[in-house]
PDB file of N, CA and C in Angstrom:
ATOM      1  N   MET A  17      26.867  22.780  -2.747  1.00  0.00           N
ATOM      2  CA  MET A  17      25.878  23.332  -3.650  1.00  0.00           C
ATOM      3  C   MET A  17      25.493  22.262  -4.684  1.00  0.00           C
ATOM      4  N   THR A  18      24.231  22.160  -4.974  1.00  0.00           N
ATOM      5  CA  THR A  18      23.712  21.214  -5.952  1.00  0.00           C
ATOM      6  C   THR A  18      23.610  21.888  -7.313  1.00  0.00           C
ATOM      7  N   GLY A  19      24.066  21.191  -8.344  1.00  0.00           N
ATOM      8  CA  GLY A  19      23.973  21.740  -9.698  1.00  0.00           C
ATOM      9  C   GLY A  19      22.553  21.632 -10.233  1.00  0.00           C
ATOM     10  N   LEU A  20      22.229  22.499 -11.148  1.00  0.00           N
ATOM     11  CA  LEU A  20      20.907  22.501 -11.774  1.00  0.00           C
ATOM     12  C   LEU A  20      21.047  22.259 -13.271  1.00  0.00           C
ATOM     13  N   LYS A  21      20.048  21.592 -13.809  1.00  0.00           N
ATOM     14  CA  LYS A  21      19.994  21.390 -15.256  1.00  0.00           C
ATOM     15  C   LYS A  21      18.524  21.357 -15.636  1.00  0.00           C
ATOM     16  N   TYR A  22      18.117  22.304 -16.452  1.00  0.00           N
ATOM     17  CA  TYR A  22      16.719  22.399 -16.866  1.00  0.00           C
ATOM     18  C   TYR A  22      16.528  21.657 -18.190  1.00  0.00           C
ATOM     19  N   ASP A  23      16.175  20.382 -18.096  1.00  0.00           N
ATOM     20  CA  ASP A  23      15.994  19.587 -19.306  1.00  0.00           C
ATOM     21  C   ASP A  23      14.685  18.802 -19.314  1.00  0.00           C
ATOM     22  N   GLN A  24      13.755  19.151 -18.449  1.00  0.00           N
ATOM     23  CA  GLN A  24      12.517  18.385 -18.333  1.00  0.00           C
ATOM     24  C   GLN A  24      11.638  18.467 -19.581  1.00  0.00           C
ATOM     25  N   ASP A  25      11.750  19.504 -20.388  1.00  0.00           N
ATOM     26  CA  ASP A  25      10.921  19.633 -21.585  1.00  0.00           C
ATOM     27  C   ASP A  25      11.660  19.247 -22.862  1.00  0.00           C
ATOM     28  N   LYS A  26      12.844  18.688 -22.733  1.00  0.00           N
ATOM     29  CA  LYS A  26      13.638  18.308 -23.896  1.00  0.00           C
ATOM     30  C   LYS A  26      13.386  16.842 -24.250  1.00  0.00           C
ATOM     31  N   PRO A  27      13.543  16.495 -25.535  1.00  0.00           N
ATOM     32  CA  PRO A  27      13.363  15.089 -25.921  1.00  0.00           C
ATOM     33  C   PRO A  27      14.329  14.182 -25.159  1.00  0.00           C
ATOM     34  N   MET A  28      13.848  13.006 -24.791  1.00  0.00           N
ATOM     35  CA  MET A  28      14.647  12.046 -24.028  1.00  0.00           C
ATOM     36  C   MET A  28      15.289  11.046 -24.992  1.00  0.00           C
ATOM     37  N   TYR A  29      16.378  11.474 -25.607  1.00  0.00           N
ATOM     38  CA  TYR A  29      17.065  10.629 -26.584  1.00  0.00           C
ATOM     39  C   TYR A  29      17.577   9.329 -25.968  1.00  0.00           C
ATOM     40  N   ASN A  30      17.745   9.312 -24.679  1.00  0.00           N
ATOM     41  CA  ASN A  30      18.197   8.093 -24.002  1.00  0.00           C
ATOM     42  C   ASN A  30      17.148   6.981 -24.051  1.00  0.00           C
ATOM     43  N   LEU A  31      15.934   7.293 -24.494  1.00  0.00           N
ATOM     44  CA  LEU A  31      14.888   6.278 -24.613  1.00  0.00           C
ATOM     45  C   LEU A  31      14.934   5.543 -25.956  1.00  0.00           C
ATOM     46  N   LEU A  32      15.733   6.041 -26.880  1.00  0.00           N
ATOM     47  CA  LEU A  32      15.824   5.387 -28.188  1.00  0.00           C
ATOM     48  C   LEU A  32      16.449   3.997 -28.042  1.00  0.00           C
ATOM     49  N   PRO A  33      15.875   2.986 -28.712  1.00  0.00           N
ATOM     50  CA  PRO A  33      16.416   1.627 -28.614  1.00  0.00           C
ATOM     51  C   PRO A  33      17.725   1.506 -29.400  1.00  0.00           C
ATOM     52  N   ALA A  34      18.801   1.291 -28.692  1.00  0.00           N
ATOM     53  CA  ALA A  34      20.142   1.324 -29.287  1.00  0.00           C
ATOM     54  C   ALA A  34      20.324   0.304 -30.408  1.00  0.00           C
ATOM     55  N   ASN A  35      19.844  -0.917 -30.232  1.00  0.00           N
ATOM     56  CA  ASN A  35      20.039  -1.944 -31.262  1.00  0.00           C
ATOM     57  C   ASN A  35      19.281  -1.602 -32.539  1.00  0.00           C
ATOM     58  N   ALA A  36      18.078  -1.074 -32.392  1.00  0.00           N
ATOM     59  CA  ALA A  36      17.291  -0.687 -33.565  1.00  0.00           C
ATOM     60  C   ALA A  36      17.946   0.474 -34.298  1.00  0.00           C
ATOM     61  N   ILE A  37      18.443   1.448 -33.556  1.00  0.00           N
ATOM     62  CA  ILE A  37      19.120   2.593 -34.171  1.00  0.00           C
ATOM     63  C   ILE A  37      20.409   2.130 -34.845  1.00  0.00           C
ATOM     64  N   ASP A  38      21.097   1.172 -34.244  1.00  0.00           N
ATOM     65  CA  ASP A  38      22.313   0.620 -34.842  1.00  0.00           C
ATOM     66  C   ASP A  38      21.992  -0.054 -36.177  1.00  0.00           C
ATOM     67  N   ASP A  39      20.918  -0.847 -36.217  1.00  0.00           N
ATOM     68  CA  ASP A  39      20.517  -1.492 -37.472  1.00  0.00           C
ATOM     69  C   ASP A  39      20.106  -0.455 -38.512  1.00  0.00           C
ATOM     70  N   MET A  40      19.449   0.595 -38.069  1.00  0.00           N
ATOM     71  CA  MET A  40      19.060   1.665 -38.988  1.00  0.00           C
ATOM     72  C   MET A  40      20.302   2.325 -39.593  1.00  0.00           C
ATOM     73  N   ALA A  41      21.312   2.552 -38.777  1.00  0.00           N
ATOM     74  CA  ALA A  41      22.567   3.133 -39.273  1.00  0.00           C
ATOM     75  C   ALA A  41      23.238   2.193 -40.277  1.00  0.00           C
ATOM     76  N   LYS A  42      23.140   0.886 -40.040  1.00  0.00           N
ATOM     77  CA  LYS A  42      23.713  -0.082 -40.984  1.00  0.00           C
ATOM     78  C   LYS A  42      22.988  -0.028 -42.328  1.00  0.00           C
ATOM     79  N   VAL A  43      21.659   0.100 -42.289  1.00  0.00           N
ATOM     80  CA  VAL A  43      20.890   0.229 -43.529  1.00  0.00           C
ATOM     81  C   VAL A  43      21.289   1.508 -44.261  1.00  0.00           C
ATOM     82  N   MET A  44      21.442   2.597 -43.516  1.00  0.00           N
ATOM     83  CA  MET A  44      21.814   3.866 -44.147  1.00  0.00           C
ATOM     84  C   MET A  44      23.224   3.791 -44.732  1.00  0.00           C
ATOM     85  N   THR A  45      24.122   3.076 -44.070  1.00  0.00           N
ATOM     86  CA  THR A  45      25.476   2.887 -44.595  1.00  0.00           C
ATOM     87  C   THR A  45      25.434   2.056 -45.875  1.00  0.00           C
ATOM     88  N   PHE A  46      24.616   1.001 -45.879  1.00  0.00           N
ATOM     89  CA  PHE A  46      24.431   0.185 -47.078  1.00  0.00           C
ATOM     90  C   PHE A  46      23.938   1.056 -48.232  1.00  0.00           C
ATOM     91  N   GLY A  47      22.943   1.897 -47.957  1.00  0.00           N
ATOM     92  CA  GLY A  47      22.398   2.784 -48.987  1.00  0.00           C
ATOM     93  C   GLY A  47      23.408   3.812 -49.465  1.00  0.00           C
ATOM     94  N   ALA A  48      24.198   4.344 -48.547  1.00  0.00           N
ATOM     95  CA  ALA A  48      25.216   5.342 -48.913  1.00  0.00           C
ATOM     96  C   ALA A  48      26.267   4.735 -49.830  1.00  0.00           C
ATOM     97  N   LYS A  49      26.613   3.466 -49.589  1.00  0.00           N
ATOM     98  CA  LYS A  49      27.598   2.787 -50.441  1.00  0.00           C
ATOM     99  C   LYS A  49      26.993   2.421 -51.799  1.00  0.00           C
ATOM    100  N   LYS A  50      25.728   2.030 -51.799  1.00  0.00           N
ATOM    101  CA  LYS A  50      25.063   1.621 -53.039  1.00  0.00           C
ATOM    102  C   LYS A  50      24.780   2.826 -53.937  1.00  0.00           C
ATOM    103  N   TYR A  51      24.350   3.920 -53.349  1.00  0.00           N
ATOM    104  CA  TYR A  51      23.979   5.116 -54.105  1.00  0.00           C
ATOM    105  C   TYR A  51      25.008   6.216 -53.844  1.00  0.00           C
ATOM    106  N   ALA A  52      24.754   7.013 -52.812  1.00  0.00           N
ATOM    107  CA  ALA A  52      25.678   8.071 -52.366  1.00  0.00           C
ATOM    108  C   ALA A  52      25.159   8.551 -51.019  1.00  0.00           C
ATOM    109  N   PRO A  53      26.036   9.030 -50.150  1.00  0.00           N
ATOM    110  CA  PRO A  53      25.573   9.529 -48.854  1.00  0.00           C
ATOM    111  C   PRO A  53      24.505  10.615 -49.027  1.00  0.00           C
ATOM    112  N   ASN A  54      23.432  10.467 -48.301  1.00  0.00           N
ATOM    113  CA  ASN A  54      22.325  11.435 -48.267  1.00  0.00           C
ATOM    114  C   ASN A  54      21.600  11.604 -49.595  1.00  0.00           C
ATOM    115  N   SER A  55      21.805  10.708 -50.540  1.00  0.00           N
ATOM    116  CA  SER A  55      21.123  10.838 -51.831  1.00  0.00           C
ATOM    117  C   SER A  55      19.613  10.657 -51.705  1.00  0.00           C
ATOM    118  N   TRP A  56      19.161  10.040 -50.619  1.00  0.00           N
ATOM    119  CA  TRP A  56      17.728   9.852 -50.401  1.00  0.00           C
ATOM    120  C   TRP A  56      16.991  11.193 -50.387  1.00  0.00           C
ATOM    121  N   GLN A  57      17.680  12.266 -50.045  1.00  0.00           N
ATOM    122  CA  GLN A  57      17.042  13.586 -49.956  1.00  0.00           C
ATOM    123  C   GLN A  57      16.654  14.134 -51.327  1.00  0.00           C
ATOM    124  N   ASN A  58      17.248  13.588 -52.380  1.00  0.00           N
ATOM    125  CA  ASN A  58      17.028  14.125 -53.723  1.00  0.00           C
ATOM    126  C   ASN A  58      16.333  13.150 -54.661  1.00  0.00           C
ATOM    127  N   VAL A  59      15.727  12.109 -54.114  1.00  0.00           N
ATOM    128  CA  VAL A  59      15.017  11.133 -54.940  1.00  0.00           C
ATOM    129  C   VAL A  59      13.744  11.782 -55.482  1.00  0.00           C
ATOM    130  N   GLU A  60      13.551  11.669 -56.794  1.00  0.00           N
ATOM    131  CA  GLU A  60      12.345  12.223 -57.407  1.00  0.00           C
ATOM    132  C   GLU A  60      11.116  11.510 -56.847  1.00  0.00           C
ATOM    133  N   ASP A  61      10.089  12.274 -56.508  1.00  0.00           N
ATOM    134  CA  ASP A  61       8.861  11.741 -55.897  1.00  0.00           C
ATOM    135  C   ASP A  61       9.186  10.933 -54.643  1.00  0.00           C
ATOM    136  N   GLY A  62      10.098  11.457 -53.838  1.00  0.00           N
ATOM    137  CA  GLY A  62      10.598  10.748 -52.667  1.00  0.00           C
ATOM    138  C   GLY A  62       9.522  10.277 -51.705  1.00  0.00           C
ATOM    139  N   LEU A  63       8.569  11.149 -51.383  1.00  0.00           N
ATOM    140  CA  LEU A  63       7.529  10.743 -50.429  1.00  0.00           C
ATOM    141  C   LEU A  63       6.776   9.518 -50.923  1.00  0.00           C
ATOM    142  N   GLU A  64       6.336   9.562 -52.151  1.00  0.00           N
ATOM    143  CA  GLU A  64       5.574   8.438 -52.705  1.00  0.00           C
ATOM    144  C   GLU A  64       6.431   7.175 -52.779  1.00  0.00           C
ATOM    145  N   ARG A  65       7.662   7.317 -53.191  1.00  0.00           N
ATOM    146  CA  ARG A  65       8.524   6.149 -53.361  1.00  0.00           C
ATOM    147  C   ARG A  65       8.937   5.548 -52.025  1.00  0.00           C
ATOM    148  N   TYR A  66       9.191   6.382 -51.016  1.00  0.00           N
ATOM    149  CA  TYR A  66       9.549   5.833 -49.703  1.00  0.00           C
ATOM    150  C   TYR A  66       8.336   5.258 -48.989  1.00  0.00           C
ATOM    151  N   ARG A  67       7.145   5.796 -49.262  1.00  0.00           N
ATOM    152  CA  ARG A  67       5.931   5.170 -48.717  1.00  0.00           C
ATOM    153  C   ARG A  67       5.755   3.779 -49.320  1.00  0.00           C
ATOM    154  N   ALA A  68       5.998   3.656 -50.619  1.00  0.00           N
ATOM    155  CA  ALA A  68       5.901   2.345 -51.278  1.00  0.00           C
ATOM    156  C   ALA A  68       6.953   1.385 -50.723  1.00  0.00           C
ATOM    157  N   ALA A  69       8.170   1.868 -50.530  1.00  0.00           N
ATOM    158  CA  ALA A  69       9.237   1.019 -49.985  1.00  0.00           C
ATOM    159  C   ALA A  69       8.920   0.589 -48.557  1.00  0.00           C
ATOM    160  N   LEU A  70       8.357   1.500 -47.771  1.00  0.00           N
ATOM    161  CA  LEU A  70       7.956   1.170 -46.401  1.00  0.00           C
ATOM    162  C   LEU A  70       6.955   0.019 -46.418  1.00  0.00           C
ATOM    163  N   LEU A  71       5.991   0.087 -47.320  1.00  0.00           N
ATOM    164  CA  LEU A  71       5.001  -0.984 -47.419  1.00  0.00           C
ATOM    165  C   LEU A  71       5.635  -2.291 -47.890  1.00  0.00           C
ATOM    166  N   ARG A  72       6.555  -2.218 -48.849  1.00  0.00           N
ATOM    167  CA  ARG A  72       7.222  -3.447 -49.311  1.00  0.00           C
ATOM    168  C   ARG A  72       7.941  -4.146 -48.161  1.00  0.00           C
ATOM    169  N   HIS A  73       8.667  -3.387 -47.372  1.00  0.00           N
ATOM    170  CA  HIS A  73       9.393  -3.989 -46.247  1.00  0.00           C
ATOM    171  C   HIS A  73       8.426  -4.500 -45.179  1.00  0.00           C
ATOM    172  N   THR A  74       7.358  -3.756 -44.929  1.00  0.00           N
ATOM    173  CA  THR A  74       6.361  -4.189 -43.941  1.00  0.00           C
ATOM    174  C   THR A  74       5.675  -5.476 -44.390  1.00  0.00           C
ATOM    175  N   PHE A  75       5.300  -5.541 -45.659  1.00  0.00           N
ATOM    176  CA  PHE A  75       4.642  -6.746 -46.168  1.00  0.00           C
ATOM    177  C   PHE A  75       5.592  -7.941 -46.166  1.00  0.00           C
ATOM    178  N   ALA A  76       6.872  -7.707 -46.407  1.00  0.00           N
ATOM    179  CA  ALA A  76       7.851  -8.800 -46.327  1.00  0.00           C
ATOM    180  C   ALA A  76       7.867  -9.377 -44.913  1.00  0.00           C
ATOM    181  N   ILE A  77       7.838  -8.496 -43.923  1.00  0.00           N
ATOM    182  CA  ILE A  77       7.805  -8.946 -42.523  1.00  0.00           C
ATOM    183  C   ILE A  77       6.540  -9.759 -42.274  1.00  0.00           C
ATOM    184  N   GLN A  78       5.398  -9.268 -42.774  1.00  0.00           N
ATOM    185  CA  GLN A  78       4.130  -9.975 -42.572  1.00  0.00           C
ATOM    186  C   GLN A  78       4.148 -11.359 -43.213  1.00  0.00           C
ATOM    187  N   ARG A  79       4.913 -11.514 -44.288  1.00  0.00           N
ATOM    188  CA  ARG A  79       5.035 -12.826 -44.937  1.00  0.00           C
ATOM    189  C   ARG A  79       6.029 -13.728 -44.222  1.00  0.00           C
ATOM    190  N   GLY A  80       6.674 -13.210 -43.187  1.00  0.00           N
ATOM    191  CA  GLY A  80       7.631 -14.009 -42.424  1.00  0.00           C
ATOM    192  C   GLY A  80       9.070 -13.842 -42.859  1.00  0.00           C
ATOM    193  N   GLU A  81       9.324 -12.939 -43.791  1.00  0.00           N
ATOM    194  CA  GLU A  81      10.687 -12.677 -44.269  1.00  0.00           C
ATOM    195  C   GLU A  81      11.270 -11.546 -43.426  1.00  0.00           C
ATOM    196  N   LEU A  82      12.131 -11.882 -42.493  1.00  0.00           N
ATOM    197  CA  LEU A  82      12.653 -10.880 -41.565  1.00  0.00           C
ATOM    198  C   LEU A  82      13.894 -10.168 -42.081  1.00  0.00           C
ATOM    199  N   ILE A  83      14.664 -10.831 -42.940  1.00  0.00           N
ATOM    200  CA  ILE A  83      15.928 -10.278 -43.426  1.00  0.00           C
ATOM    201  C   ILE A  83      15.822  -9.962 -44.914  1.00  0.00           C
ATOM    202  N   ASP A  84      16.228  -8.763 -45.291  1.00  0.00           N
ATOM    203  CA  ASP A  84      16.266  -8.345 -46.687  1.00  0.00           C
ATOM    204  C   ASP A  84      17.372  -9.119 -47.401  1.00  0.00           C
ATOM    205  N   SER A  85      17.035  -9.757 -48.519  1.00  0.00           N
ATOM    206  CA  SER A  85      18.012 -10.617 -49.200  1.00  0.00           C
ATOM    207  C   SER A  85      19.163  -9.830 -49.827  1.00  0.00           C
ATOM    208  N   GLU A  86      18.931  -8.595 -50.224  1.00  0.00           N
ATOM    209  CA  GLU A  86      19.997  -7.815 -50.862  1.00  0.00           C
ATOM    210  C   GLU A  86      21.013  -7.295 -49.852  1.00  0.00           C
ATOM    211  N   SER A  87      20.525  -6.723 -48.759  1.00  0.00           N
ATOM    212  CA  SER A  87      21.426  -6.095 -47.782  1.00  0.00           C
ATOM    213  C   SER A  87      21.862  -7.040 -46.674  1.00  0.00           C
ATOM    214  N   GLY A  88      21.059  -8.086 -46.415  1.00  0.00           N
ATOM    215  CA  GLY A  88      21.334  -8.966 -45.288  1.00  0.00           C
ATOM    216  C   GLY A  88      20.953  -8.349 -43.954  1.00  0.00           C
ATOM    217  N   LEU A  89      20.195  -7.264 -44.014  1.00  0.00           N
ATOM    218  CA  LEU A  89      19.782  -6.538 -42.805  1.00  0.00           C
ATOM    219  C   LEU A  89      18.279  -6.685 -42.601  1.00  0.00           C
ATOM    220  N   PRO A  90      17.791  -6.461 -41.377  1.00  0.00           N
ATOM    221  CA  PRO A  90      16.367  -6.649 -41.096  1.00  0.00           C
ATOM    222  C   PRO A  90      15.461  -5.731 -41.929  1.00  0.00           C
ATOM    223  N   HIS A  91      14.374  -6.312 -42.417  1.00  0.00           N
ATOM    224  CA  HIS A  91      13.365  -5.500 -43.100  1.00  0.00           C
ATOM    225  C   HIS A  91      12.845  -4.408 -42.169  1.00  0.00           C
ATOM    226  N   SER A  92      12.769  -4.708 -40.880  1.00  0.00           N
ATOM    227  CA  SER A  92      12.279  -3.701 -39.931  1.00  0.00           C
ATOM    228  C   SER A  92      13.189  -2.478 -39.906  1.00  0.00           C
ATOM    229  N   ALA A  93      14.496  -2.672 -40.049  1.00  0.00           N
ATOM    230  CA  ALA A  93      15.427  -1.539 -40.076  1.00  0.00           C
ATOM    231  C   ALA A  93      15.272  -0.748 -41.372  1.00  0.00           C
ATOM    232  N   HIS A  94      15.035  -1.452 -42.474  1.00  0.00           N
ATOM    233  CA  HIS A  94      14.754  -0.757 -43.738  1.00  0.00           C
ATOM    234  C   HIS A  94      13.468   0.060 -43.599  1.00  0.00           C
ATOM    235  N   ALA A  95      12.452  -0.520 -42.961  1.00  0.00           N
ATOM    236  CA  ALA A  95      11.191   0.191 -42.761  1.00  0.00           C
ATOM    237  C   ALA A  95      11.399   1.429 -41.889  1.00  0.00           C
ATOM    238  N   MET A  96      12.236   1.300 -40.862  1.00  0.00           N
ATOM    239  CA  MET A  96      12.541   2.461 -40.013  1.00  0.00           C
ATOM    240  C   MET A  96      13.176   3.578 -40.826  1.00  0.00           C
ATOM    241  N   CYS A  97      14.096   3.224 -41.715  1.00  0.00           N
ATOM    242  CA  CYS A  97      14.736   4.235 -42.568  1.00  0.00           C
ATOM    243  C   CYS A  97      13.705   4.902 -43.464  1.00  0.00           C
ATOM    244  N   CYS A  98      12.846   4.102 -44.071  1.00  0.00           N
ATOM    245  CA  CYS A  98      11.807   4.673 -44.930  1.00  0.00           C
ATOM    246  C   CYS A  98      10.931   5.642 -44.147  1.00  0.00           C
ATOM    247  N   ALA A  99      10.528   5.239 -42.945  1.00  0.00           N
ATOM    248  CA  ALA A  99       9.690   6.107 -42.114  1.00  0.00           C
ATOM    249  C   ALA A  99      10.431   7.387 -41.740  1.00  0.00           C
ATOM    250  N   ALA A 100      11.714   7.272 -41.437  1.00  0.00           N
ATOM    251  CA  ALA A 100      12.513   8.458 -41.105  1.00  0.00           C
ATOM    252  C   ALA A 100      12.633   9.378 -42.312  1.00  0.00           C
ATOM    253  N   PHE A 101      12.846   8.801 -43.496  1.00  0.00           N
ATOM    254  CA  PHE A 101      12.945   9.614 -44.707  1.00  0.00           C
ATOM    255  C   PHE A 101      11.625  10.335 -44.964  1.00  0.00           C
ATOM    256  N   ILE A 102      10.518   9.626 -44.811  1.00  0.00           N
ATOM    257  CA  ILE A 102       9.197  10.223 -45.005  1.00  0.00           C
ATOM    258  C   ILE A 102       9.007  11.383 -44.040  1.00  0.00           C
ATOM    259  N   ASN A 103       9.318  11.152 -42.778  1.00  0.00           N
ATOM    260  CA  ASN A 103       9.179  12.193 -41.759  1.00  0.00           C
ATOM    261  C   ASN A 103      10.010  13.419 -42.116  1.00  0.00           C
ATOM    262  N   GLU A 104      11.252  13.188 -42.504  1.00  0.00           N
ATOM    263  CA  GLU A 104      12.157  14.296 -42.830  1.00  0.00           C
ATOM    264  C   GLU A 104      11.706  15.038 -44.087  1.00  0.00           C
ATOM    265  N   LEU A 105      11.305  14.298 -45.116  1.00  0.00           N
ATOM    266  CA  LEU A 105      10.850  14.935 -46.350  1.00  0.00           C
ATOM    267  C   LEU A 105       9.588  15.752 -46.123  1.00  0.00           C
ATOM    268  N   GLU A 106       8.677  15.247 -45.288  1.00  0.00           N
ATOM    269  CA  GLU A 106       7.471  16.016 -44.955  1.00  0.00           C
ATOM    270  C   GLU A 106       7.841  17.318 -44.265  1.00  0.00           C
ATOM    271  N   LYS A 107       8.773  17.255 -43.332  1.00  0.00           N
ATOM    272  CA  LYS A 107       9.208  18.467 -42.628  1.00  0.00           C
ATOM    273  C   LYS A 107       9.909  19.436 -43.578  1.00  0.00           C
ATOM    274  N   MET A 108      10.703  18.907 -44.505  1.00  0.00           N
ATOM    275  CA  MET A 108      11.400  19.758 -45.473  1.00  0.00           C
ATOM    276  C   MET A 108      10.401  20.453 -46.402  1.00  0.00           C
ATOM    277  N   GLN A 109       9.350  19.737 -46.789  1.00  0.00           N
ATOM    278  CA  GLN A 109       8.337  20.323 -47.672  1.00  0.00           C
ATOM    279  C   GLN A 109       7.530  21.402 -46.971  1.00  0.00           C
ATOM    280  N   ASN A 110       7.347  21.236 -45.664  1.00  0.00           N
ATOM    281  CA  ASN A 110       6.532  22.183 -44.896  1.00  0.00           C
ATOM    282  C   ASN A 110       7.345  23.291 -44.259  1.00  0.00           C
ATOM    283  N   ALA A 111       8.640  23.336 -44.528  1.00  0.00           N
ATOM    284  CA  ALA A 111       9.501  24.363 -43.917  1.00  0.00           C
ATOM    285  C   ALA A 111       9.335  25.699 -44.612  1.00  0.00           C
TER     286      ALA A 111
END
């Protein structure tokens, strides 16, 4: 007998790029140590501030600066975190 699994309409998490997600986790760990775990959820004017931070990291990349001098981690990973925070905060506001 062949087993069945109905997962064709579910998100394909196996498509996520492992190295990028790993760098994102490192940025989040850096932030948790600097501030507090999950404190990003309670930042005043979070959407506006994370949009500004996303642009700062993106513009740093455009200038050729790939690594953030404070964390030693890629600006692209910081930008991913900012985008994730924005996405989550938007969903929280619309819930």
